PDB file of C-alpha atoms in Angstrom:
ATOM      1  CA  MET A   1    -216.961-107.471  50.325  1.00 51.00           C
ATOM      2  CA  ASN A   2    -220.192-107.868  48.342  1.00 50.00           C
ATOM      3  CA  VAL A   3    -223.339-105.790  48.349  1.00 49.00           C
ATOM      4  CA  LYS A   4    -226.101-108.247  47.399  1.00 51.00           C
ATOM      5  CA  ASN A   5    -229.784-107.604  46.639  1.00 52.00           C
ATOM      6  CA  LYS A   6    -229.285-103.850  46.810  1.00 52.00           C
ATOM      7  CA  LYS A   7    -227.484-102.616  43.721  1.00 51.00           C
ATOM      8  CA  THR A   8    -225.915-104.418  40.816  1.00 49.00           C
ATOM      9  CA  ASP A   9    -223.599-103.552  37.962  1.00 48.00           C
ATOM     10  CA  GLU A  10    -225.310-101.441  35.314  1.00 52.00           C
ATOM     11  CA  LYS A  11    -224.076-103.696  32.490  1.00 54.00           C
ATOM     12  CA  ASP A  12    -224.786-107.010  34.178  1.00 54.00           C
ATOM     13  CA  ASN A  13    -227.750-107.195  36.559  1.00 58.00           C
ATOM     14  CA  SER A  14    -226.619-110.574  37.874  1.00 61.00           C
ATOM     15  CA  LYS A  15    -223.189-109.356  39.002  1.00 69.00           C
ATOM     16  CA  PRO A  16    -222.936-108.239  42.687  1.00 76.00           C
ATOM     17  CA  LEU A  17    -221.439-104.814  43.361  1.00 79.00           C
ATOM     18  CA  THR A  18    -217.996-105.095  45.026  1.00 83.00           C
ATOM     19  CA  ILE A  19    -215.536-102.664  46.606  1.00 80.00           C
ATOM     20  CA  ASN A  20    -213.091-103.364  43.788  1.00 79.00           C
ATOM     21  CA  HIS A  21    -215.823-102.546  41.254  1.00 80.00           C
ATOM     22  CA  ILE A  22    -216.486 -99.195  42.946  1.00 80.00           C
ATOM     23  CA  PHE A  23    -212.792 -98.342  43.098  1.00 75.00           C
ATOM     24  CA  MET A  24    -212.154 -99.157  39.433  1.00 77.00           C
ATOM     25  CA  LYS A  25    -215.208 -97.224  38.282  1.00 79.00           C
ATOM     26  CA  TYR A  26    -214.523 -94.145  40.397  1.00 77.00           C
ATOM     27  CA  ALA A  27    -210.709 -94.339  40.561  1.00 72.00           C
ATOM     28  CA  SER A  28    -210.337 -90.655  39.730  1.00 71.00           C
ATOM     29  CA  LYS A  29    -212.119 -89.776  42.983  1.00 72.00           C
ATOM     30  CA  PHE A  30    -209.414 -91.547  45.012  1.00 71.00           C
ATOM     31  CA  VAL A  31    -206.392 -90.215  43.139  1.00 70.00           C
ATOM     32  CA  LYS A  32    -204.275 -87.423  44.654  1.00 73.00           C
ATOM     33  CA  LYS A  33    -201.745 -85.287  42.806  1.00 73.00           C
ATOM     34  CA  ARG A  34    -199.023 -86.077  45.322  1.00 77.00           C
ATOM     35  CA  CYS A  35    -198.318 -86.570  49.010  1.00 79.00           C
ATOM     36  CA  LYS A  36    -197.121 -83.958  51.542  1.00 81.00           C
ATOM     37  CA  PHE A  37    -196.746 -84.011  55.296  1.00 80.00           C
ATOM     38  CA  ILE A  38    -199.103 -81.015  55.680  1.00 79.00           C
ATOM     39  CA  SER A  39    -201.146 -79.409  52.908  1.00 81.00           C
ATOM     40  CA  GLU A  40    -204.420 -77.478  52.667  1.00 80.00           C
ATOM     41  CA  ASP A  41    -204.871 -78.505  49.030  1.00 83.00           C
ATOM     42  CA  ARG A  42    -207.681 -81.082  48.865  1.00 80.00           C
ATOM     43  CA  LYS A  43    -206.030 -82.665  45.822  1.00 81.00           C
ATOM     44  CA  ILE A  44    -202.866 -83.445  47.816  1.00 83.00           C
ATOM     45  CA  LEU A  45    -202.775 -86.324  50.304  1.00 81.00           C
ATOM     46  CA  THR A  46    -201.888 -84.983  53.769  1.00 83.00           C
ATOM     47  CA  VAL A  47    -199.974 -87.408  56.006  1.00 80.00           C
ATOM     48  CA  PHE A  48    -200.391 -85.342  59.187  1.00 81.00           C
ATOM     49  CA  GLN A  49    -203.856 -85.986  60.661  1.00 79.00           C
ATOM     50  CA  GLY A  50    -203.563 -84.034  63.901  1.00 81.00           C
ATOM     51  CA  TYR A  51    -201.998 -84.478  67.333  1.00 80.00           C
ATOM     52  CA  LYS A  52    -202.892 -87.148  69.850  1.00 80.00           C
ATOM     53  CA  TYR A  53    -204.037 -84.613  72.447  1.00 79.00           C
ATOM     54  CA  LYS A  54    -206.638 -81.887  71.982  1.00 81.00           C
ATOM     55  CA  LYS A  55    -206.185 -78.151  72.396  1.00 79.00           C
ATOM     56  CA  LEU A  56    -207.950 -76.626  75.415  1.00 81.00           C
ATOM     57  CA  ASP A  57    -209.711 -73.280  75.715  1.00 82.00           C
ATOM     58  CA  THR A  58    -207.586 -72.267  78.713  1.00 81.00           C
ATOM     59  CA  ILE A  59    -204.269 -73.435  80.180  1.00 82.00           C
ATOM     60  CA  ASP A  60    -203.889 -74.735  83.727  1.00 81.00           C
ATOM     61  CA  TYR A  61    -200.305 -73.639  84.435  1.00 75.00           C
ATOM     62  CA  GLU A  62    -200.293 -75.309  87.840  1.00 78.00           C
ATOM     63  CA  CYS A  63    -200.657 -78.633  86.053  1.00 77.00           C
ATOM     64  CA  LEU A  64    -197.480 -77.900  84.053  1.00 76.00           C
ATOM     65  CA  GLN A  65    -195.327 -76.270  86.726  1.00 73.00           C
ATOM     66  CA  MET A  66    -193.347 -79.328  87.806  1.00 67.00           C
ATOM     67  CA  TYR A  67    -192.362 -80.100  84.208  1.00 68.00           C
ATOM     68  CA  PHE A  68    -191.373 -76.482  83.560  1.00 68.00           C
ATOM     69  CA  ASP A  69    -189.235 -76.514  86.707  1.00 67.00           C
ATOM     70  CA  LEU A  70    -187.366 -79.570  85.397  1.00 60.00           C
ATOM     71  CA  ILE A  71    -186.632 -77.767  82.120  1.00 58.00           C
ATOM     72  CA  LYS A  72    -185.585 -74.552  83.830  1.00 51.00           C
ATOM     73  CA  GLU A  73    -183.355 -76.137  86.465  1.00 48.00           C
ATOM     74  CA  THR A  74    -181.860 -79.089  84.602  1.00 43.00           C
ATOM     75  CA  ILE A  75    -181.994 -78.659  80.854  1.00 42.00           C
ATOM     76  CA  ALA A  76    -182.304 -74.911  80.206  1.00 40.00           C
ATOM     77  CA  ALA A  77    -183.880 -75.829  76.898  1.00 37.00           C
ATOM     78  CA  GLU A  78    -183.534 -73.862  73.663  1.00 35.00           C
ATOM     79  CA  LYS A  79    -185.879 -73.932  70.699  1.00 35.00           C
ATOM     80  CA  LYS A  80    -184.754 -75.731  67.601  1.00 35.00           C
ATOM     81  CA  SER A  81    -185.399 -75.603  63.881  1.00 46.00           C
ATOM     82  CA  ARG A  82    -183.010 -76.911  61.215  1.00 68.00           C
ATOM     83  CA  ALA A  83    -180.535 -77.525  64.017  1.00 75.00           C
ATOM     84  CA  ALA A  84    -180.030 -80.376  66.470  1.00 82.00           C
ATOM     85  CA  ILE A  85    -180.093 -80.031  70.248  1.00 83.00           C
ATOM     86  CA  VAL A  86    -177.545 -82.088  72.182  1.00 86.00           C
ATOM     87  CA  LEU A  87    -178.437 -82.691  75.847  1.00 86.00           C
ATOM     88  CA  GLN A  88    -175.220 -83.681  77.592  1.00 84.00           C
ATOM     89  CA  GLY A  89    -175.081 -84.615  81.264  1.00 82.00           C
ATOM     90  CA  ARG A  90    -174.743 -87.285  83.917  1.00 84.00           C
ATOM     91  CA  GLN A  91    -176.869 -90.401  83.955  1.00 83.00           C
ATOM     92  CA  GLY A  92    -180.182 -90.316  85.829  1.00 80.00           C
ATOM     93  CA  ILE A  93    -180.698 -86.533  85.999  1.00 80.00           C
ATOM     94  CA  GLY A  94    -183.871 -86.360  83.885  1.00 79.00           C
ATOM     95  CA  LYS A  95    -182.737 -85.623  80.329  1.00 83.00           C
ATOM     96  CA  ASN A  96    -185.104 -88.197  78.862  1.00 84.00           C
ATOM     97  CA  ARG A  97    -188.019 -86.878  80.930  1.00 83.00           C
ATOM     98  CA  PHE A  98    -187.860 -83.774  78.745  1.00 83.00           C
ATOM     99  CA  THR A  99    -187.723 -85.648  75.430  1.00 87.00           C
ATOM    100  CA  ASP A 100    -190.319 -88.237  76.471  1.00 88.00           C
ATOM    101  CA  MET A 101    -192.940 -85.500  76.749  1.00 85.00           C
ATOM    102  CA  ILE A 102    -192.285 -84.175  73.251  1.00 86.00           C
ATOM    103  CA  ALA A 103    -192.287 -87.707  71.845  1.00 88.00           C
ATOM    104  CA  GLU A 104    -195.636 -88.395  73.496  1.00 88.00           C
ATOM    105  CA  LEU A 105    -197.177 -85.183  72.147  1.00 85.00           C
ATOM    106  CA  THR A 106    -196.043 -86.125  68.629  1.00 85.00           C
ATOM    107  CA  SER A 107    -196.470 -89.859  69.213  1.00 84.00           C
ATOM    108  CA  ARG A 108    -197.868 -90.694  65.777  1.00 83.00           C
ATOM    109  CA  TYR A 109    -194.954 -88.928  64.109  1.00 86.00           C
ATOM    110  CA  SER A 110    -192.011 -89.516  66.450  1.00 87.00           C
ATOM    111  CA  CYS A 111    -189.227 -91.986  67.297  1.00 87.00           C
ATOM    112  CA  SER A 112    -188.380 -91.721  70.979  1.00 85.00           C
ATOM    113  CA  ASN A 113    -185.345 -94.015  71.200  1.00 84.00           C
ATOM    114  CA  ILE A 114    -182.997 -94.466  68.227  1.00 85.00           C
ATOM    115  CA  THR A 115    -179.693 -95.998  69.326  1.00 82.00           C
ATOM    116  CA  ASN A 116    -178.046 -96.888  66.011  1.00 80.00           C
ATOM    117  CA  ILE A 117    -177.101 -94.213  63.489  1.00 77.00           C
ATOM    118  CA  ASP A 118    -177.395 -96.777  60.684  1.00 78.00           C
ATOM    119  CA  GLU A 119    -181.159 -96.232  60.814  1.00 79.00           C
ATOM    120  CA  PHE A 120    -180.408 -92.751  59.434  1.00 75.00           C
ATOM    121  CA  THR A 121    -177.270 -93.285  57.384  1.00 72.00           C
ATOM    122  CA  GLY A 122    -177.564 -96.936  56.347  1.00 73.00           C
ATOM    123  CA  ARG A 123    -178.722 -98.338  53.033  1.00 79.00           C
ATOM    124  CA  PHE A 124    -182.396 -98.206  54.024  1.00 82.00           C
ATOM    125  CA  ASN A 125    -183.517 -95.003  55.749  1.00 81.00           C
ATOM    126  CA  SER A 126    -187.322 -95.031  55.636  1.00 83.00           C
ATOM    127  CA  VAL A 127    -187.379 -94.334  59.397  1.00 81.00           C
ATOM    128  CA  VAL A 128    -186.920 -90.603  58.700  1.00 82.00           C
ATOM    129  CA  GLU A 129    -189.982 -90.299  56.457  1.00 86.00           C
ATOM    130  CA  ASN A 130    -192.903 -88.327  57.966  1.00 86.00           C
ATOM    131  CA  ILE A 131    -191.224 -88.160  61.382  1.00 86.00           C
ATOM    132  CA  MET A 132    -191.514 -84.792  63.143  1.00 85.00           C
ATOM    133  CA  PHE A 133    -189.358 -85.611  66.159  1.00 87.00           C
ATOM    134  CA  ALA A 134    -186.589 -88.122  66.871  1.00 89.00           C
ATOM    135  CA  VAL A 135    -184.488 -88.782  69.960  1.00 89.00           C
ATOM    136  CA  LEU A 136    -180.987 -90.136  69.354  1.00 87.00           C
ATOM    137  CA  ASN A 137    -180.233 -91.900  72.616  1.00 84.00           C
ATOM    138  CA  GLU A 138    -176.541 -92.686  73.288  1.00 75.00           C
ATOM    139  CA  MET A 139    -175.723 -93.369  69.640  1.00 68.00           C
ATOM    140  CA  MET A 140    -173.104 -96.129  69.546  1.00 60.00           C
ATOM    141  CA  ASN A 141    -171.545 -95.025  66.243  1.00 55.00           C
ATOM    142  CA  TYR A 142    -172.486 -91.356  65.883  1.00 58.00           C
ATOM    143  CA  ASN A 143    -168.859 -90.289  65.339  1.00 57.00           C
ATOM    144  CA  ASP A 144    -167.923 -93.039  62.865  1.00 59.00           C
ATOM    145  CA  PRO A 145    -165.858 -91.193  60.216  1.00 57.00           C
ATOM    146  CA  LYS A 146    -165.677 -94.164  57.839  1.00 44.00           C
ATOM    147  CA  LYS A 147    -169.378 -93.984  57.025  1.00 46.00           C
ATOM    148  CA  GLY A 148    -169.554 -90.244  56.413  1.00 56.00           C
ATOM    149  CA  VAL A 149    -171.985 -89.972  59.305  1.00 63.00           C
ATOM    150  CA  ALA A 150    -171.354 -86.274  59.886  1.00 65.00           C
ATOM    151  CA  THR A 151    -172.177 -85.350  56.286  1.00 70.00           C
ATOM    152  CA  VAL A 152    -175.388 -87.383  56.235  1.00 73.00           C
ATOM    153  CA  MET A 153    -176.507 -85.997  59.588  1.00 78.00           C
ATOM    154  CA  LYS A 154    -175.969 -82.428  58.391  1.00 80.00           C
ATOM    155  CA  SER A 155    -178.366 -83.166  55.557  1.00 80.00           C
ATOM    156  CA  ILE A 156    -180.964 -84.759  57.825  1.00 83.00           C
ATOM    157  CA  ILE A 157    -180.754 -81.891  60.310  1.00 84.00           C
ATOM    158  CA  SER A 158    -180.988 -78.972  57.901  1.00 84.00           C
ATOM    159  CA  ASP A 159    -182.212 -79.951  54.409  1.00 86.00           C
ATOM    160  CA  LEU A 160    -185.877 -79.432  53.542  1.00 87.00           C
ATOM    161  CA  THR A 161    -186.056 -82.566  51.380  1.00 87.00           C
ATOM    162  CA  ILE A 162    -184.471 -85.981  51.682  1.00 85.00           C
ATOM    163  CA  ARG A 163    -184.014 -89.076  49.516  1.00 86.00           C
ATOM    164  CA  ILE A 164    -185.750 -92.149  50.952  1.00 86.00           C
ATOM    165  CA  ASN A 165    -184.631 -95.680  50.145  1.00 87.00           C
ATOM    166  CA  GLU A 166    -187.163 -98.252  51.322  1.00 86.00           C
ATOM    167  CA  LYS A 167    -186.563-101.960  50.865  1.00 85.00           C
ATOM    168  CA  ASN A 168    -187.979-103.378  47.604  1.00 86.00           C
ATOM    169  CA  LEU A 169    -189.300 -99.962  46.552  1.00 86.00           C
ATOM    170  CA  PRO A 170    -187.868 -97.304  44.203  1.00 88.00           C
ATOM    171  CA  ARG A 171    -186.068 -94.321  45.719  1.00 87.00           C
ATOM    172  CA  LYS A 172    -188.116 -91.175  46.217  1.00 88.00           C
ATOM    173  CA  THR A 173    -187.681 -87.580  47.364  1.00 88.00           C
ATOM    174  CA  VAL A 174    -189.884 -86.474  50.271  1.00 86.00           C
ATOM    175  CA  GLU A 175    -190.222 -83.552  52.654  1.00 86.00           C
ATOM    176  CA  ASN A 176    -187.787 -83.599  55.559  1.00 86.00           C
ATOM    177  CA  VAL A 177    -189.840 -82.593  58.614  1.00 85.00           C
ATOM    178  CA  MET A 178    -187.621 -84.227  61.235  1.00 86.00           C
ATOM    179  CA  ASN A 179    -186.394 -82.362  64.330  1.00 86.00           C
ATOM    180  CA  ILE A 180    -183.658 -84.027  66.376  1.00 87.00           C
ATOM    181  CA  ILE A 181    -182.548 -84.061  70.005  1.00 88.00           C
ATOM    182  CA  TYR A 182    -179.475 -86.096  70.930  1.00 88.00           C
ATOM    183  CA  VAL A 183    -179.346 -87.321  74.553  1.00 89.00           C
ATOM    184  CA  THR A 184    -175.996 -88.485  75.900  1.00 87.00           C
ATOM    185  CA  ASN A 185    -173.856 -89.072  78.981  1.00 85.00           C
ATOM    186  CA  ALA A 186    -170.637 -89.002  76.927  1.00 81.00           C
ATOM    187  CA  ASP A 187    -167.969 -86.337  77.389  1.00 80.00           C
ATOM    188  CA  ILE A 188    -167.429 -86.064  73.623  1.00 77.00           C
ATOM    189  CA  PRO A 189    -170.814 -86.865  72.065  1.00 77.00           C
ATOM    190  CA  VAL A 190    -170.305 -85.257  68.635  1.00 79.00           C
ATOM    191  CA  GLN A 191    -167.483 -84.054  66.404  1.00 79.00           C
ATOM    192  CA  LEU A 192    -167.942 -80.356  65.579  1.00 82.00           C
ATOM    193  CA  ASP A 193    -166.316 -78.090  63.018  1.00 82.00           C
ATOM    194  CA  THR A 194    -165.085 -74.715  64.254  1.00 82.00           C
ATOM    195  CA  ASP A 195    -167.824 -73.006  62.225  1.00 83.00           C
ATOM    196  CA  ASP A 196    -170.605 -75.461  63.117  1.00 84.00           C
ATOM    197  CA  ARG A 197    -174.092 -73.999  62.619  1.00 83.00           C
ATOM    198  CA  ARG A 198    -176.256 -77.050  63.206  1.00 84.00           C
ATOM    199  CA  ASN A 199    -175.771 -78.137  66.812  1.00 84.00           C
ATOM    200  CA  LEU A 200    -176.810 -76.539  70.083  1.00 84.00           C
ATOM    201  CA  ILE A 201    -174.874 -78.160  72.941  1.00 86.00           C
ATOM    202  CA  CYS A 202    -176.606 -77.934  76.328  1.00 84.00           C
ATOM    203  CA  ALA A 203    -174.705 -79.105  79.413  1.00 84.00           C
ATOM    204  CA  CYS A 204    -177.424 -80.341  81.762  1.00 82.00           C
ATOM    205  CA  LYS A 205    -177.083 -79.433  85.422  1.00 78.00           C
ATOM    206  CA  THR A 206    -177.320 -82.160  88.057  1.00 79.00           C
ATOM    207  CA  VAL A 207    -180.217 -80.932  90.175  1.00 76.00           C
ATOM    208  CA  HIS A 208    -181.911 -84.300  90.705  1.00 76.00           C
ATOM    209  CA  LYS A 209    -180.227 -87.681  90.282  1.00 78.00           C
ATOM    210  CA  VAL A 210    -181.643 -91.186  90.615  1.00 76.00           C
ATOM    211  CA  SER A 211    -179.314 -93.136  92.926  1.00 73.00           C
ATOM    212  CA  GLU A 212    -179.175 -94.911  96.277  1.00 70.00           C
ATOM    213  CA  GLU A 213    -177.466 -91.870  97.774  1.00 72.00           C
ATOM    214  CA  HIS A 214    -180.306 -89.569  96.668  1.00 70.00           C
ATOM    215  CA  LYS A 215    -183.472 -91.485  97.528  1.00 68.00           C
ATOM    216  CA  GLU A 216    -185.422 -88.245  97.804  1.00 74.00           C
ATOM    217  CA  ASP A 217    -184.787 -87.693  94.102  1.00 78.00           C
ATOM    218  CA  ILE A 218    -186.291 -91.101  93.319  1.00 81.00           C
ATOM    219  CA  GLU A 219    -189.474 -89.895  95.009  1.00 82.00           C
ATOM    220  CA  TYR A 220    -189.248 -86.653  93.021  1.00 81.00           C
ATOM    221  CA  PHE A 221    -189.132 -88.464  89.680  1.00 82.00           C
ATOM    222  CA  ASN A 222    -191.942 -90.810  90.759  1.00 84.00           C
ATOM    223  CA  GLU A 223    -194.094 -87.796  91.556  1.00 83.00           C
ATOM    224  CA  LEU A 224    -193.118 -86.205  88.251  1.00 83.00           C
ATOM    225  CA  SER A 225    -194.120 -89.341  86.320  1.00 84.00           C
ATOM    226  CA  GLN A 226    -197.465 -89.532  88.113  1.00 85.00           C
ATOM    227  CA  SER A 227    -198.228 -85.960  87.033  1.00 85.00           C
ATOM    228  CA  TYR A 228    -198.161 -86.958  83.350  1.00 86.00           C
ATOM    229  CA  SER A 229    -201.907 -87.321  82.990  1.00 88.00           C
ATOM    230  CA  GLN A 230    -204.304 -86.640  80.123  1.00 89.00           C
ATOM    231  CA  GLU A 231    -204.917 -83.222  81.676  1.00 89.00           C
ATOM    232  CA  PHE A 232    -201.176 -82.504  81.754  1.00 87.00           C
ATOM    233  CA  TYR A 233    -200.642 -83.393  78.088  1.00 87.00           C
ATOM    234  CA  GLU A 234    -203.630 -81.380  76.899  1.00 88.00           C
ATOM    235  CA  ASN A 235    -202.460 -78.328  78.848  1.00 88.00           C
ATOM    236  CA  LEU A 236    -198.906 -78.713  77.546  1.00 85.00           C
ATOM    237  CA  MET A 237    -200.148 -79.121  73.971  1.00 84.00           C
ATOM    238  CA  THR A 238    -202.277 -75.977  74.303  1.00 86.00           C
ATOM    239  CA  PHE A 239    -199.370 -74.034  75.803  1.00 83.00           C
ATOM    240  CA  LEU A 240    -197.012 -74.986  72.970  1.00 81.00           C
ATOM    241  CA  LEU A 241    -199.539 -74.361  70.188  1.00 80.00           C
ATOM    242  CA  GLU A 242    -200.413 -70.907  71.525  1.00 81.00           C
ATOM    243  CA  ARG A 243    -196.852 -69.789  72.280  1.00 76.00           C
ATOM    244  CA  ASP A 244    -195.744 -66.876  70.072  1.00 77.00           C
ATOM    245  CA  ILE A 245    -192.393 -67.706  68.434  1.00 72.00           C
ATOM    246  CA  SER A 246    -192.683 -65.250  65.548  1.00 77.00           C
ATOM    247  CA  GLN A 247    -189.613 -63.324  66.766  1.00 78.00           C
ATOM    248  CA  PHE A 248    -187.502 -66.442  67.246  1.00 72.00           C
ATOM    249  CA  ASN A 249    -184.610 -66.832  64.790  1.00 76.00           C
ATOM    250  CA  PRO A 250    -183.556 -70.513  64.685  1.00 72.00           C
ATOM    251  CA  THR A 251    -180.372 -69.740  62.728  1.00 74.00           C
ATOM    252  CA  LEU A 252    -178.823 -67.883  65.680  1.00 80.00           C
ATOM    253  CA  ILE A 253    -177.516 -70.816  67.711  1.00 82.00           C
ATOM    254  CA  PRO A 254    -175.884 -69.754  71.001  1.00 82.00           C
ATOM    255  CA  MET A 255    -172.193 -70.536  71.457  1.00 87.00           C
ATOM    256  CA  THR A 256    -172.464 -72.206  74.852  1.00 85.00           C
ATOM    257  CA  GLU A 257    -169.462 -73.151  76.977  1.00 88.00           C
ATOM    258  CA  ALA A 258    -170.294 -76.805  76.350  1.00 87.00           C
ATOM    259  CA  LYS A 259    -170.152 -76.210  72.599  1.00 88.00           C
ATOM    260  CA  LYS A 260    -166.792 -74.422  72.879  1.00 88.00           C
ATOM    261  CA  GLN A 261    -165.402 -77.459  74.692  1.00 86.00           C
ATOM    262  CA  GLN A 262    -166.749 -79.823  72.008  1.00 85.00           C
ATOM    263  CA  ILE A 263    -165.155 -77.736  69.248  1.00 85.00           C
ATOM    264  CA  ASN A 264    -161.814 -77.708  71.088  1.00 85.00           C
ATOM    265  CA  VAL A 265    -161.693 -81.483  71.538  1.00 81.00           C
ATOM    266  CA  SER A 266    -162.831 -82.006  67.925  1.00 80.00           C
ATOM    267  CA  ARG A 267    -159.801 -80.206  66.475  1.00 79.00           C
ATOM    268  CA  SER A 268    -157.384 -82.202  64.333  1.00 78.00           C
ATOM    269  CA  PRO A 269    -153.580 -82.175  64.921  1.00 78.00           C
ATOM    270  CA  ILE A 270    -153.262 -79.887  61.894  1.00 78.00           C
ATOM    271  CA  ASP A 271    -155.700 -77.431  63.479  1.00 77.00           C
ATOM    272  CA  ASP A 272    -153.576 -77.419  66.647  1.00 76.00           C
ATOM    273  CA  VAL A 273    -150.405 -76.640  64.680  1.00 78.00           C
ATOM    274  CA  ILE A 274    -152.088 -73.813  62.784  1.00 77.00           C
ATOM    275  CA  MET A 275    -153.454 -72.270  65.977  1.00 76.00           C
ATOM    276  CA  GLU A 276    -150.111 -72.575  67.779  1.00 77.00           C
ATOM    277  CA  HIS A 277    -148.136 -70.919  64.965  1.00 76.00           C
ATOM    278  CA  TYR A 278    -150.854 -68.688  63.523  1.00 75.00           C
ATOM    279  CA  GLU A 279    -148.909 -65.420  63.834  1.00 76.00           C
ATOM    280  CA  ARG A 280    -145.851 -66.936  62.158  1.00 76.00           C
ATOM    281  CA  PHE A 281    -147.992 -68.288  59.331  1.00 75.00           C
ATOM    282  CA  LYS A 282    -149.427 -64.802  58.800  1.00 74.00           C
ATOM    283  CA  GLN A 283    -145.937 -63.333  58.466  1.00 76.00           C
ATOM    284  CA  GLY A 284    -144.735 -66.146  56.239  1.00 76.00           C
ATOM    285  CA  ILE A 285    -142.289 -68.982  56.888  1.00 72.00           C
ATOM    286  CA  PRO A 286    -139.076 -69.298  54.829  1.00 71.00           C
ATOM    287  CA  ILE A 287    -138.963 -72.315  52.525  1.00 71.00           C
ATOM    288  CA  ALA A 288    -135.602 -73.315  54.010  1.00 70.00           C
ATOM    289  CA  LEU A 289    -137.229 -73.648  57.421  1.00 66.00           C
ATOM    290  CA  VAL A 290    -140.096 -75.708  55.998  1.00 63.00           C
ATOM    291  CA  ASN A 291    -137.649 -78.102  54.298  1.00 67.00           C
ATOM    292  CA  GLN A 292    -135.781 -78.837  57.518  1.00 65.00           C
TER     293      GLN A 292
END
């Protein structure tokens, strides 16, 4: 880009002024101290530039009611921070309808359908940088013990910083702003320790199901999809931004029945032996008996 016949270089009147010339001369004006996802410091580059939908002065709750009914009846959603929500239930009951809305609200900073855990735990993991919300949809290798998936996922779920390895670029440490919801039809979606503090397991109720036997539910979901208008998203955004969560403690994750079942099926054979003979272990077992 050249700017001719208007202004020229101070040292050489015959040289046209270019964008590169301006940048080199005033480079200090473009330099930032560092980069953060959100910062009020003008000297720090802020990645987050606002949501896709605007905040309204008032909320039209009637516009949101059908979506709230889906959450209440099917998902019974819990809030999440530094923990992952696992939505477990039958196929076609509307689990993704819940996550699709959040992904749309955070569309510039979200991944709505990640199906391979290698995007998180593989050699290159730049997908997690500056992402507020990610949906893990039927992960094919989520429970792969050979790759240390569980350990890496614990870090992604709870740590405030994360190391990013992008192809052909040096490694760097960045803020970890990612929140995760895992959507699955599997009976055993995740392996959990007995003292797990990072996963909220929600067993989704089958209230509506898309199938030939339930054609009325197909009409229900069609109507639900048609309600997702600009007005709906702006009302939902306003509702979420104005909701008071100051008393919410994200570290107190409920021990749901679904989570108890996941912990039970995740036990190792050694855990089963210890639980079966716990009282005897407390009293002590003679060495002669152990050597038999």
